Coordinates of C-alpha atoms and ligand atoms in Angstrom, one line a residue:
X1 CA -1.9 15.8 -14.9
X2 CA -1.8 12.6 -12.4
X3 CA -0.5 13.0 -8.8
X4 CA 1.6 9.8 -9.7
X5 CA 2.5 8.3 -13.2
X6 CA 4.2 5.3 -13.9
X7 CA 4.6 4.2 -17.4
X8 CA 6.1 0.9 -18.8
X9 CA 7.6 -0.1 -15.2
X10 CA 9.9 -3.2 -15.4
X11 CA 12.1 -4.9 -12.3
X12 CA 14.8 -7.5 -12.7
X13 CA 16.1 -9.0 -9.9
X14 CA 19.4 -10.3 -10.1
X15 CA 19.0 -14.1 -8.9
X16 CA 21.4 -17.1 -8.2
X17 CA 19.8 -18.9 -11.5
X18 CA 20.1 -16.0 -13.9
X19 CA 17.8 -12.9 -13.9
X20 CA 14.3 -12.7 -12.6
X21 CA 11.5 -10.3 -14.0
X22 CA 8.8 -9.5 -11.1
X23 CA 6.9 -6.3 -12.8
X24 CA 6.9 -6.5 -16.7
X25 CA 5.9 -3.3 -18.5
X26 CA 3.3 -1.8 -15.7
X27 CA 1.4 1.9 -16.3
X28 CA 0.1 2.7 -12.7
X29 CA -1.4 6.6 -12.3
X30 CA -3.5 8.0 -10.1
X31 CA -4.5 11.6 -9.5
X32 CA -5.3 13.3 -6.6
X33 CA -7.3 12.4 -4.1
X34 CA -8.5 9.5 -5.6
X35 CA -8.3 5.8 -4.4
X36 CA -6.6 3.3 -6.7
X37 CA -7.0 -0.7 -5.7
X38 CA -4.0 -2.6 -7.3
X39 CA -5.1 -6.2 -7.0
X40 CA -3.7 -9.6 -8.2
X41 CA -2.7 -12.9 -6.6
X42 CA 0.5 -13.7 -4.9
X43 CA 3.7 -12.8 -6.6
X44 CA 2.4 -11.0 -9.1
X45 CA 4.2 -7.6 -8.3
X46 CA 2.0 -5.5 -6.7
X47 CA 4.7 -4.8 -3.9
X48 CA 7.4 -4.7 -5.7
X49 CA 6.2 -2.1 -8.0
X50 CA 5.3 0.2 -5.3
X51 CA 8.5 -0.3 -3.6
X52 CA 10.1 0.5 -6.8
X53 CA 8.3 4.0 -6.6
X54 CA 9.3 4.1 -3.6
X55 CA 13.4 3.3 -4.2
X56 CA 13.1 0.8 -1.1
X57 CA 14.3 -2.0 -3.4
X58 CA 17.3 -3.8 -2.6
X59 CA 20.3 -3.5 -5.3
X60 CA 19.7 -6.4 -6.8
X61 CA 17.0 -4.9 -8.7
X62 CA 17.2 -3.5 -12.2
X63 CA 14.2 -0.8 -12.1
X64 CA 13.2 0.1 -15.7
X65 CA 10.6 2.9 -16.8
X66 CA 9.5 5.3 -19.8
X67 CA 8.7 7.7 -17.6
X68 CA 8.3 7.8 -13.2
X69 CA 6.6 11.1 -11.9
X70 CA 5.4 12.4 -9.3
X71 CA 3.2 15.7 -9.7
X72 CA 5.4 16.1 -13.0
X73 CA 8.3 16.0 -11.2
X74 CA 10.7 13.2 -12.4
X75 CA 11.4 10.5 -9.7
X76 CA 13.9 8.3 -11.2
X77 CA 16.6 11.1 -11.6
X78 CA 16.3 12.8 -8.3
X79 CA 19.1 13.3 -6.7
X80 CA 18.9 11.6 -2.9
X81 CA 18.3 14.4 -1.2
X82 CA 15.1 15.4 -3.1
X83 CA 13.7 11.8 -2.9
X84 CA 14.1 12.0 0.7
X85 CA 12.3 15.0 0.6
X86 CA 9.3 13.7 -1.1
X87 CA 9.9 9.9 -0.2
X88 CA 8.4 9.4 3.8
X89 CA 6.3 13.1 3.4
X90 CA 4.7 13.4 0.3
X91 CA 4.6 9.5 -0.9
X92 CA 4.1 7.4 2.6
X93 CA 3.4 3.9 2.4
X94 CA 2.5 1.6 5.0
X95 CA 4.0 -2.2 4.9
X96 CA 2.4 -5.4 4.3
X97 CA 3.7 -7.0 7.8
X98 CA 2.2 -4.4 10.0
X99 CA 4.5 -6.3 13.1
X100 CA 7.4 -6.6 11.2
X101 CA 7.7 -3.5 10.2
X102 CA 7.9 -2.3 13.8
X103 CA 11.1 -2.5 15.9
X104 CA 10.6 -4.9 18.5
X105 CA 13.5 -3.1 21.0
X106 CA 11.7 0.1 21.3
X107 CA 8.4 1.7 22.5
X108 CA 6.2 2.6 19.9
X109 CA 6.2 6.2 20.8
X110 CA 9.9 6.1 20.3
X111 CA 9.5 4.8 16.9
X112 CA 6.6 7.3 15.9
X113 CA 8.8 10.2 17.6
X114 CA 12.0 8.9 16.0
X115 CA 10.0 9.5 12.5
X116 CA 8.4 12.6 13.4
X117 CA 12.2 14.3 14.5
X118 CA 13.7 12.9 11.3
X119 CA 11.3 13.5 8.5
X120 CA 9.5 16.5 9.9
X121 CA 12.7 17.9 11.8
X122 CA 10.5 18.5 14.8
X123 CA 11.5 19.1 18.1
X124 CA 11.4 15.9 21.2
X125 CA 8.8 17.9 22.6
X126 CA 7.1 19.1 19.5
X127 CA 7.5 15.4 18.9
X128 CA 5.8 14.1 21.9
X129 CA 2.6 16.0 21.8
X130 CA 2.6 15.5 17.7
X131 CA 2.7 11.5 18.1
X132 CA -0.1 12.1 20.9
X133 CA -2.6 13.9 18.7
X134 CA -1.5 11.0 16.2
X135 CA -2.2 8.1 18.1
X136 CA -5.8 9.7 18.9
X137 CA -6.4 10.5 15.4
X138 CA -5.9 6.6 14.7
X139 CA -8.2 5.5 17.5
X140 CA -5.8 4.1 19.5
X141 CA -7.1 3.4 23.1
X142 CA -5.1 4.5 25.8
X143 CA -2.9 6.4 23.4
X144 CA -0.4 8.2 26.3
X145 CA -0.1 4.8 27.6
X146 CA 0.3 3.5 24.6
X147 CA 2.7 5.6 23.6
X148 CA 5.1 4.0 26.5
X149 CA 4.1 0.0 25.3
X150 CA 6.7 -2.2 23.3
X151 CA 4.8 -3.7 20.1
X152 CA 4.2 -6.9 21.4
X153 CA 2.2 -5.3 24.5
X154 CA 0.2 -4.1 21.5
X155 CA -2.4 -6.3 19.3
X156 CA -1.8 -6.5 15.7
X157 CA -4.7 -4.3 14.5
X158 CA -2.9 -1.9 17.2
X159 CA 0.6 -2.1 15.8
X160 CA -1.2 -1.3 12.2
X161 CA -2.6 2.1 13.5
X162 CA 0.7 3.2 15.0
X163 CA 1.7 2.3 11.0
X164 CA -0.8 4.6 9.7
X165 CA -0.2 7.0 12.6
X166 CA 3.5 7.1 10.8
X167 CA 2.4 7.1 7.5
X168 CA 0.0 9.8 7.8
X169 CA 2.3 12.1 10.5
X170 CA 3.5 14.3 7.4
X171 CA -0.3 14.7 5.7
X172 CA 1.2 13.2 2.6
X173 CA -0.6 14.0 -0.8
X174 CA -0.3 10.3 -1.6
X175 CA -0.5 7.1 0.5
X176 CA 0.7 4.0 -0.3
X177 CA -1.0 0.8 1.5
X178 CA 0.0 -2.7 0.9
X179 CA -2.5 -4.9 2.5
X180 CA -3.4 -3.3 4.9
X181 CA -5.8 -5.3 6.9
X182 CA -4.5 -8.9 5.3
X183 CA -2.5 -10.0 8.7
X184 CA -5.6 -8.8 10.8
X185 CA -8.5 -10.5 12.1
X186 CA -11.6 -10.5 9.8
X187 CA -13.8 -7.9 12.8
X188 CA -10.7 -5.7 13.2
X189 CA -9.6 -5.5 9.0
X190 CA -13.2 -3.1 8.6
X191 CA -11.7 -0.7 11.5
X192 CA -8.8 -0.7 9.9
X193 CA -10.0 0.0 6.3
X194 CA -12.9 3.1 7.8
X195 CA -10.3 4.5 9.3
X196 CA -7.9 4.0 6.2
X197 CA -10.9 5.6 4.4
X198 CA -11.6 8.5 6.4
X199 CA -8.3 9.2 6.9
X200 CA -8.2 9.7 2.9
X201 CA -11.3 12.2 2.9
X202 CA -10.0 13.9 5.4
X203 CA -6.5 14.9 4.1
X204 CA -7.9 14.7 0.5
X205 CA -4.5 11.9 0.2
X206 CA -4.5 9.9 -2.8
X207 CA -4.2 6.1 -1.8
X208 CA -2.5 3.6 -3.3
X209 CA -4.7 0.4 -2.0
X210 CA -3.2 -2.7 -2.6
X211 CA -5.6 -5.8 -2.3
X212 CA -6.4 -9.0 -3.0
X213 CA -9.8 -9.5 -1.7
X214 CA -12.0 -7.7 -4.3
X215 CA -14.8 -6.6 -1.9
X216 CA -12.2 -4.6 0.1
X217 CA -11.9 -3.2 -3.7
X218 CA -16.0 -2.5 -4.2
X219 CA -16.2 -0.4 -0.8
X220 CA -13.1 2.0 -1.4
X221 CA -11.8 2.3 -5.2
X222 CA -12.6 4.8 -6.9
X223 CA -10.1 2.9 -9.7
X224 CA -8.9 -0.4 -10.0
X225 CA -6.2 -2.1 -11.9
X226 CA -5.5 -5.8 -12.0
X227 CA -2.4 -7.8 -12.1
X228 CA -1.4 -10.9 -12.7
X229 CA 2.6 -12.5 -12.8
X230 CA 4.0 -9.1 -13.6
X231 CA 1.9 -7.6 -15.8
X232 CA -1.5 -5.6 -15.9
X233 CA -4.3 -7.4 -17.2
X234 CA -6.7 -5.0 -16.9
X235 CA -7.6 -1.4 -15.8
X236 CA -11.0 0.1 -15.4
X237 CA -13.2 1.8 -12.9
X238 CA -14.5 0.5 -10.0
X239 CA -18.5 0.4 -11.5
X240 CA -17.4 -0.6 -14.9
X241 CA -14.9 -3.7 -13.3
X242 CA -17.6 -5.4 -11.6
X243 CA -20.1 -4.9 -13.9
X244 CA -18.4 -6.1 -16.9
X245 CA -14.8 -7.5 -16.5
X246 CA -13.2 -7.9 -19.2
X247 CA -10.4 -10.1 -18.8
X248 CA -10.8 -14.0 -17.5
X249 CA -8.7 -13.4 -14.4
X250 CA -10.8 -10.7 -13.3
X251 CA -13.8 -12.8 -13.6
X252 CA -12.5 -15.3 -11.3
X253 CA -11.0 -13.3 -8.7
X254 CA -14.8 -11.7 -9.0
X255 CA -16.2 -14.9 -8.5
X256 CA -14.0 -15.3 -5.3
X257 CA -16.3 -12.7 -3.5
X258 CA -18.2 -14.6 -0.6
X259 CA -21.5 -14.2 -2.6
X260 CA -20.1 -16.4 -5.4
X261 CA -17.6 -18.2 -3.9
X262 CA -17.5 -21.9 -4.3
X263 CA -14.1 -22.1 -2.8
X264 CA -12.2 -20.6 0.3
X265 CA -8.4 -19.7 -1.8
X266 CA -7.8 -17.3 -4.8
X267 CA -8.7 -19.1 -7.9
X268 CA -6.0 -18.7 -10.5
X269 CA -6.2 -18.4 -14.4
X270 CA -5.8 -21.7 -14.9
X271 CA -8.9 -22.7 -12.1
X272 CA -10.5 -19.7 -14.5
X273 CA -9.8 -21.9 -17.9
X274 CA -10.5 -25.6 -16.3
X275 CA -14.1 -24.4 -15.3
X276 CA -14.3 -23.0 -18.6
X277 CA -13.3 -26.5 -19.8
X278 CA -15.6 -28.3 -17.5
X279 CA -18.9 -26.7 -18.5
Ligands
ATP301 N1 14.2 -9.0 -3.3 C1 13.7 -9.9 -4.1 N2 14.6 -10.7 -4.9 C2 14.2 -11.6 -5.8 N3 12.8 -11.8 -6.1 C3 12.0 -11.0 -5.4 C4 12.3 -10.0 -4.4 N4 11.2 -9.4 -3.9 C5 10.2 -10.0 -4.5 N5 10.6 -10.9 -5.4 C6 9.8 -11.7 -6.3 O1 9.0 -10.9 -7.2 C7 7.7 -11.4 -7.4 C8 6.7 -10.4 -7.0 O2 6.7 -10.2 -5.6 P1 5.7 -9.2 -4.9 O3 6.2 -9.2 -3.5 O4 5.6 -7.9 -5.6 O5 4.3 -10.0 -5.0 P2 2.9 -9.5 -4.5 O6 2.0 -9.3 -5.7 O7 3.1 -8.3 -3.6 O8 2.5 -10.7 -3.7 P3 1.7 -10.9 -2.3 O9 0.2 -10.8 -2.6 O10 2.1 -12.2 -1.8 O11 2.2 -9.8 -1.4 C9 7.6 -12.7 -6.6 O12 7.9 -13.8 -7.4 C10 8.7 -12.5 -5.5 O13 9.2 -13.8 -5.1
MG302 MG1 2.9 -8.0 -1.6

């Protein structure tokens, strides 16, 4: 049985011009301690489907599903008070905006405490010492002084630690990241994504990486499936993907990688079909 199952996933959102479909009939699973890449171009749903598992999306949104589980439990008819039991434990998921998602007005050991007292019902000073041990196990330098810095005294590839420091506080079985490393410099993204990495072995989590740069996807997927405008084009593992895609959008977000590249943006199917065209 798969940690997570997601069959047949559809959201609406409700928009001023009539109704808007981002995720169109989406199957996402992925068992236990393995590493799932969901990649796909801009807008074509990745985060809204996770946030869907997660229930963070606003009400405008008409979530759909044959069937939404979570280590066979179902997800779409919990009541609130078992989602919040398994939503910010067991299922953690760290934001695309790393920044954003941290609140300007308070230190960052406030925040990470803040989480720590409400979802683990620890103690201030049980609190304290656990967000220390945290911010060490996240390499960040400094960490008690750290602890005591707003997040603009911290660098962006900082602020993401303290995000995985949060997400990983409650050793969830499953891990949800949403580019992770996108907002970062290109030296500080590979930090980001070995710690991301070793973090997994070492709490034998399954991730949830979402991606749009396919080499992030050859050095940690076990799995990957690929999206495009709502819908999943293809699913395979990581091996078989790059060896032989089968699907033309695939191929060109393979041919994006730096040793093919012949262009610096994510081609699109219809860059995929004109250079079909043009040969
Ligand atoms: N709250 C919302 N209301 C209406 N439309 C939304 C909302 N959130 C997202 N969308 C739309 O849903 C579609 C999918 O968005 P989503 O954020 O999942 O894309 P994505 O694949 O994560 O893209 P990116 O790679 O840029 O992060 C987009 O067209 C987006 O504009
Ligand atoms: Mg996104």
């Amino acid at each position: 049985m798969a940690l997570l199952n997601i069959r047949n996933l559809t959201v609406r959102f409700a928009t001023a011009t009539g109704s808007f479909t981002a995720v169109d009939g989406v199957d996402v699973s992925v068992d236990r301690g393995e590493v799932l890449a969901i990649v796909g171009e801009s807008g074509s749903g990745k985060s809204v489907s996770m946030l869907a598992v997660m229930g963070l999306l606003p009400d405008t949104a008409t979530i759909t599903a044959d069937e939404m589980t979570y280590d066979g439990r179902d997800i779409s008819n919990m009541t609130r008070a078992e989602r919040r039991r398994l939503i910010g434990r067991e299922i953690t998921m760290i934001f695309q905006e790393p920044v954003a998602s941290l609140n300007p007005s308070f230190t960052t050991g406030f925040q990470i405490e803040e989480v720590l007292r409400v979802n683990l019902g620890l103690s201030k000073r049980e609190a304290r010492a656990r967000a220390l041990d945290l911010f060490r196990a996240v390499g960040i330098p400094e960490p008690e002084e750290k602890l005591r810095a707003y997040p603009h005294q911290m660098s962006g590839g900082q602020c993401q630690r303290v995000m995985i420091a949060m997400a990983i506080a409650s050793k969830p079985r499953l891990l949800i990241a949403d580019e992770p490393t996108t907002a970062l410099d290109v030296t500080i993204q590979k930090q980001i994504l070995d710690l991301l990495m070793k973090l997994q072995e070492e709490y034998g989590m399954a991730l949830i990486l979402i991606t749009h740069d396919m080499g992030v996807v050859a050095e940690t997927a076990d799995r990957v499936v690929v999206q495009y405008k709502g819908r999943k084009m293809e699913e395979a593992d990581v091996l078989s993907l790059f060896e032989a895609p089968q699907h033309p959008y695939t191929r060109a977000l393979l041919s994006a990688l730096p040793e093919n590249a012949t262009g610096d943006r994510l081609p699109t199917v219809s860059d995929y079909y004109s250079q079909e065209a043009g040969r």
